[in-house]
Amino acid sequence: MKADNAEFLLDRQVYCTRFFAFIQDFFNEMNAQPKDEATIKALCKIAIKTIFTLLTHAYSNSSIKPFSTQFATFLTENVAALKEFLSFIINNFEDPILTVLCKCRYKFTKESVGDLISEATLAALKSPELSSSAVRVIDLFIDNINDELAKNWAYFEQYFDTLLTIVSKGEDAVRVYVNSRKLIKTLVDFLLGPESPFYVDDGSRRKMGSKYSDPGFSPLVELVSVLAMHADLAFLQPRHAELRSALQFPPVLYTLSEDSQEALKTYRFISKTVMELHSTVSFA
């Protein structure tokens, strides 16, 4: 279908919506039948190609959300398919995963893909067989918070929203793990750019935003908040234990590294978050 589109429609990514309806009906029909592992893997590959090769590029892709939702359910019900999909994410993270989440201009498409990835990762974290692959996916999200990501500041909001969903909806062990990766320090450093206390003037840091618009930092700030709420914050507030009980904060899971503590104490981060980004609800 993709080859025919390139040959006859000059690669304008125009597909008949009935084609996608046919693929979805075929997927439903095959999924309803008794299946061996080979069939499950074959269905998984069909869904991956349909979503990431066709629907994420198609001019009309209204079926991407229902098909992605259906595929996510299929993954949670079939370990073999979930393993196949995680392998696809890990081996193709730069493209198409990063491409869709950080460069695609269409929010509907990014949300569909982000929800699919987060649901699959959360399901894998509950599986002893697949938890290491899920952690690898989390590592890839953290490792790619860099200057290359900053280049796409106008479109990267869904990237952080996907990571936020995984961290906030996952078990406590997920938050403990990302804290061990010093995620708060990484996020604050990324948000502040050249204004970060960890900034090294090597010419590689990019200032994000313009005089007309700001980057979509809201999920990033909320992610910092989620991680901070589970940390011992006595270094910020001597009455931490008393206030924690009064505000009904969750139990303390970890102590922050010195870098993460410094990040949270950085006045520029607080002023930028509250005064410029107006994220008082998530951060205050």
C-alpha positions as MATLAB code, in Angstrom:
seq = 'MKADNAEFLLDRQVYCTRFFAFIQDFFNEMNAQPKDEATIKALCKIAIKTIFTLLTHAYSNSSIKPFSTQFATFLTENVAALKEFLSFIINNFEDPILTVLCKCRYKFTKESVGDLISEATLAALKSPELSSSAVRVIDLFIDNINDELAKNWAYFEQYFDTLLTIVSKGEDAVRVYVNSRKLIKTLVDFLLGPESPFYVDDGSRRKMGSKYSDPGFSPLVELVSVLAMHADLAFLQPRHAELRSALQFPPVLYTLSEDSQEALKTYRFISKTVMELHSTVSFA';
ca = [
       0.000    0.000    0.000;
       2.824    2.416    0.838;
       4.626    1.576   -2.417;
       1.434    2.148   -4.429;
       0.925    5.476   -2.683;
       4.424    6.585   -3.646;
       4.009    5.435   -7.252;
       0.506    6.638   -8.065;
      -0.104    9.504   -5.613;
       3.422   10.958   -5.514;
       3.834    9.892   -1.884;
       1.214   12.314   -0.579;
       0.226    9.814    2.131;
      -3.395    9.729    0.963;
      -5.127    6.460    1.776;
      -8.730    5.377    1.498;
     -10.163    5.247    5.019;
     -11.867    1.976    4.077;
      -8.418    0.405    3.874;
      -7.745    1.181    7.541;
     -11.237   -0.059    8.431;
     -10.438   -3.307    6.624;
      -7.147   -3.714    8.552;
      -8.930   -3.091   11.857;
     -11.731   -5.538   11.014;
      -9.173   -8.133    9.944;
      -7.237   -7.614   13.188;
     -10.438   -7.983   15.244;
     -11.488  -11.135   13.400;
      -8.097  -12.806   13.771;
      -7.820  -11.776   17.413;
     -11.192  -13.378   18.151;
      -9.928  -16.768   16.921;
      -7.782  -19.234   18.882;
      -4.156  -18.206   18.244;
      -0.717  -19.743   18.559;
       2.363  -17.658   19.341;
       3.301  -17.281   15.661;
      -0.100  -15.800   14.846;
       0.089  -13.447   17.826;
       3.480  -12.151   16.665;
       2.201  -11.787   13.095;
      -0.785   -9.709   14.289;
       1.567   -7.582   16.366;
       3.743   -6.855   13.317;
       0.667   -5.967   11.238;
      -0.471   -3.508   13.898;
       2.981   -1.957   14.262;
       3.325   -1.430   10.511;
      -0.206   -0.057   10.206;
       0.279    2.448   13.038;
       3.908    3.532   12.586;
       4.387    3.158    8.822;
       0.983    4.295    7.585;
      -1.303    5.945   10.156;
       1.302    8.267   11.713;
       1.956    9.683    8.226;
      -1.475    9.418    6.619;
      -3.250   12.602    5.554;
      -6.461   11.285    7.117;
      -5.759    9.139   10.192;
      -8.865    9.399   12.365;
      -8.663    5.653   13.002;
      -5.261    5.835   14.712;
      -6.743    6.383   18.177;
      -9.274    3.511   18.186;
      -6.798    1.155   16.538;
      -4.016    2.106   18.987;
      -6.392    1.591   21.924;
      -7.409   -1.782   20.555;
      -3.777   -2.730   19.986;
      -2.856   -1.706   23.559;
      -5.519   -4.078   24.907;
      -4.176   -6.825   22.659;
      -0.672   -6.254   24.028;
      -1.739   -6.442   27.674;
      -3.475   -9.756   26.964;
      -0.605  -11.403   25.042;
       2.898  -11.545   26.512;
       4.436  -12.629   23.191;
       2.995   -9.570   21.447;
       4.052   -7.260   24.277;
       7.605   -8.608   24.056;
       7.585   -8.009   20.292;
       6.347   -4.432   20.697;
       8.883   -3.560   23.408;
      11.632   -4.879   21.157;
      10.322   -2.614   18.382;
      10.401    0.438   20.692;
      13.926   -0.302   21.934;
      15.380   -0.977   18.483;
      13.583    1.916   16.774;
      13.502    4.566   19.475;
      15.150    7.287   17.407;
      12.811    6.713   14.489;
       9.852    6.417   14.536;
       9.318    6.840   18.318;
      11.233   10.106   18.810;
      10.143   11.333   15.398;
       6.455   10.962   16.227;
       6.570   12.190   19.838;
       8.903   15.150   19.251;
       8.627   16.231   15.617;
       5.056   15.460   14.601;
       2.870   18.570   14.563;
      -0.420   16.769   15.089;
      -1.394   16.407   18.739;
      -3.991   13.712   18.018;
      -1.336   11.470   16.441;
       1.219   12.069   19.203;
      -1.305   11.401   21.964;
      -2.364    8.111   20.369;
       1.210    6.878   20.087;
       2.182    8.184   23.543;
      -0.773    6.446   25.191;
       0.088    3.201   23.409;
       3.715    3.308   24.563;
       2.870    4.187   28.163;
       0.225    1.450   28.456;
       2.585   -1.147   27.007;
       5.432   -0.100   29.302;
       3.203   -0.139   32.401;
       1.938   -3.615   31.492;
       5.497   -4.866   30.973;
       6.629   -3.503   34.350;
       4.192   -5.913   36.001;
       5.667   -8.904   34.172;
       8.778  -10.550   35.671;
       9.708  -11.693   32.165;
       9.454   -8.242   30.577;
      10.239   -5.784   33.378;
      13.874   -5.402   32.278;
      12.703   -4.406   28.776;
      10.303   -1.871   30.290;
      13.151   -0.377   32.336;
      15.166   -0.132   29.114;
      12.337    1.894   27.559;
      12.373    4.232   30.580;
      16.161    4.556   30.245;
      15.792    5.551   26.599;
      13.298    8.279   27.519;
      15.683    9.658   30.159;
      18.833    9.324   28.031;
      17.259   11.285   25.180;
      16.498   14.375   27.269;
      19.278   16.297   25.579;
      20.048   19.108   23.159;
      18.684   17.125   20.236;
      15.333   17.009   22.007;
      15.580   20.737   22.739;
      15.682   21.441   18.996;
      12.073   20.272   18.829;
      10.845   22.432   21.726;
       7.659   23.393   19.861;
       6.442   19.790   19.673;
       8.026   17.757   22.510;
       5.251   18.125   25.123;
       3.868   14.626   24.454;
       7.324   13.127   25.010;
       7.338   14.309   28.623;
       3.650   13.504   29.032;
       4.337    9.880   28.077;
       7.176    9.631   30.608;
       4.974   11.340   33.215;
       2.243    8.726   32.716;
       4.708    5.862   33.160;
       6.272    7.336   36.306;
       3.045    8.533   37.961;
       0.953    5.420   37.222;
       3.714    2.890   37.807;
       4.513    1.198   41.105;
       6.715    2.873   43.731;
       9.683    0.921   42.362;
       9.472    2.945   39.139;
       9.792    6.245   41.003;
      12.629    4.874   43.124;
      14.442    3.808   39.964;
      14.096    7.103   38.062;
      15.204    8.934   41.216;
      18.370    6.798   41.199;
      18.875    8.110   37.644;
      18.756   11.685   39.068;
      15.763   12.501   36.882;
      14.866   15.689   38.809;
      18.325   17.112   38.154;
      18.074   16.127   34.467;
      14.647   17.741   34.044;
      15.532   20.996   35.807;
      18.815   21.233   33.912;
      16.968   20.686   30.610;
      14.248   23.241   31.395;
      16.659   25.997   32.424;
      19.186   25.423   29.657;
      21.951   28.066   29.836;
      20.428   29.324   33.111;
      20.916   25.949   34.812;
      23.303   25.703   37.805;
      24.772   22.659   36.018;
      25.369   24.541   32.771;
      28.720   24.015   31.062;
      29.446   26.513   28.314;
      30.505   24.071   25.613;
      28.361   25.657   22.918;
      25.947   22.723   22.778;
      23.105   24.044   24.936;
      20.131   25.480   23.143;
      17.740   28.084   24.512;
      14.151   26.985   23.960;
      11.102   29.075   23.154;
      10.598   32.358   21.339;
       9.072   35.740   22.047;
       5.820   34.406   20.605;
       5.497   31.039   22.355;
       6.916   28.913   25.172;
       7.806   25.208   25.067;
       5.232   22.774   26.442;
       6.905   22.356   29.815;
       3.757   21.558   31.838;
       4.198   17.744   31.928;
       7.911   18.196   32.691;
       7.113   20.378   35.707;
       4.405   17.967   36.843;
       6.901   15.108   36.590;
       9.301   17.010   38.852;
       6.404   17.511   41.275;
       5.486   13.812   41.310;
       9.077   12.846   42.080;
       9.525   15.576   44.698;
       6.335   14.591   46.539;
       7.823   11.130   47.213;
      11.162   12.523   48.435;
      12.440   13.602   51.833;
      12.203   17.400   51.525;
      13.640   18.303   54.917;
      16.441   20.174   53.122;
      13.791   22.610   51.819;
      11.569   22.901   54.872;
      12.483   22.025   58.506;
       8.787   21.384   59.259;
       8.707   18.915   56.384;
       7.305   15.962   58.344;
       4.525   18.041   59.918;
       3.523   19.691   56.641;
       3.726   16.403   54.756;
       1.100   14.909   57.046;
      -1.129   17.996   56.878;
      -0.982   18.093   53.061;
      -1.548   14.325   52.808;
       1.615   13.732   50.795;
       2.461   10.109   49.939;
       5.052    8.290   52.095;
       8.724    9.139   51.627;
      10.356    6.692   49.215;
      13.861    8.107   48.863;
      16.397   10.802   49.619;
      17.385   13.014   46.704;
      20.953   13.221   45.448;
      22.883   16.433   46.116;
      22.421   17.452   42.473;
      18.652   16.922   42.625;
      18.453   18.869   45.892;
      20.377   21.738   44.333;
      18.049   21.647   41.325;
      14.939   21.996   43.491;
      16.506   24.831   45.492;
      17.439   26.806   42.380;
      15.589   30.124   42.542;
      15.540   30.457   38.754;
      13.682   27.155   38.464;
      11.080   28.248   41.010;
      10.613   31.691   39.453;
      10.430   30.322   35.905;
       7.976   27.606   36.912;
       5.592   29.759   38.929;
       5.920   33.216   37.362;
       6.618   32.495   33.707;
       5.097   29.069   33.061;
       2.229   29.582   35.540;
       2.462   25.982   36.738;
       1.442   26.843   40.300;
      -1.022   23.968   40.605;
       1.514   21.265   39.729;
       4.562   22.722   41.460;
       3.471   24.795   44.459;
];
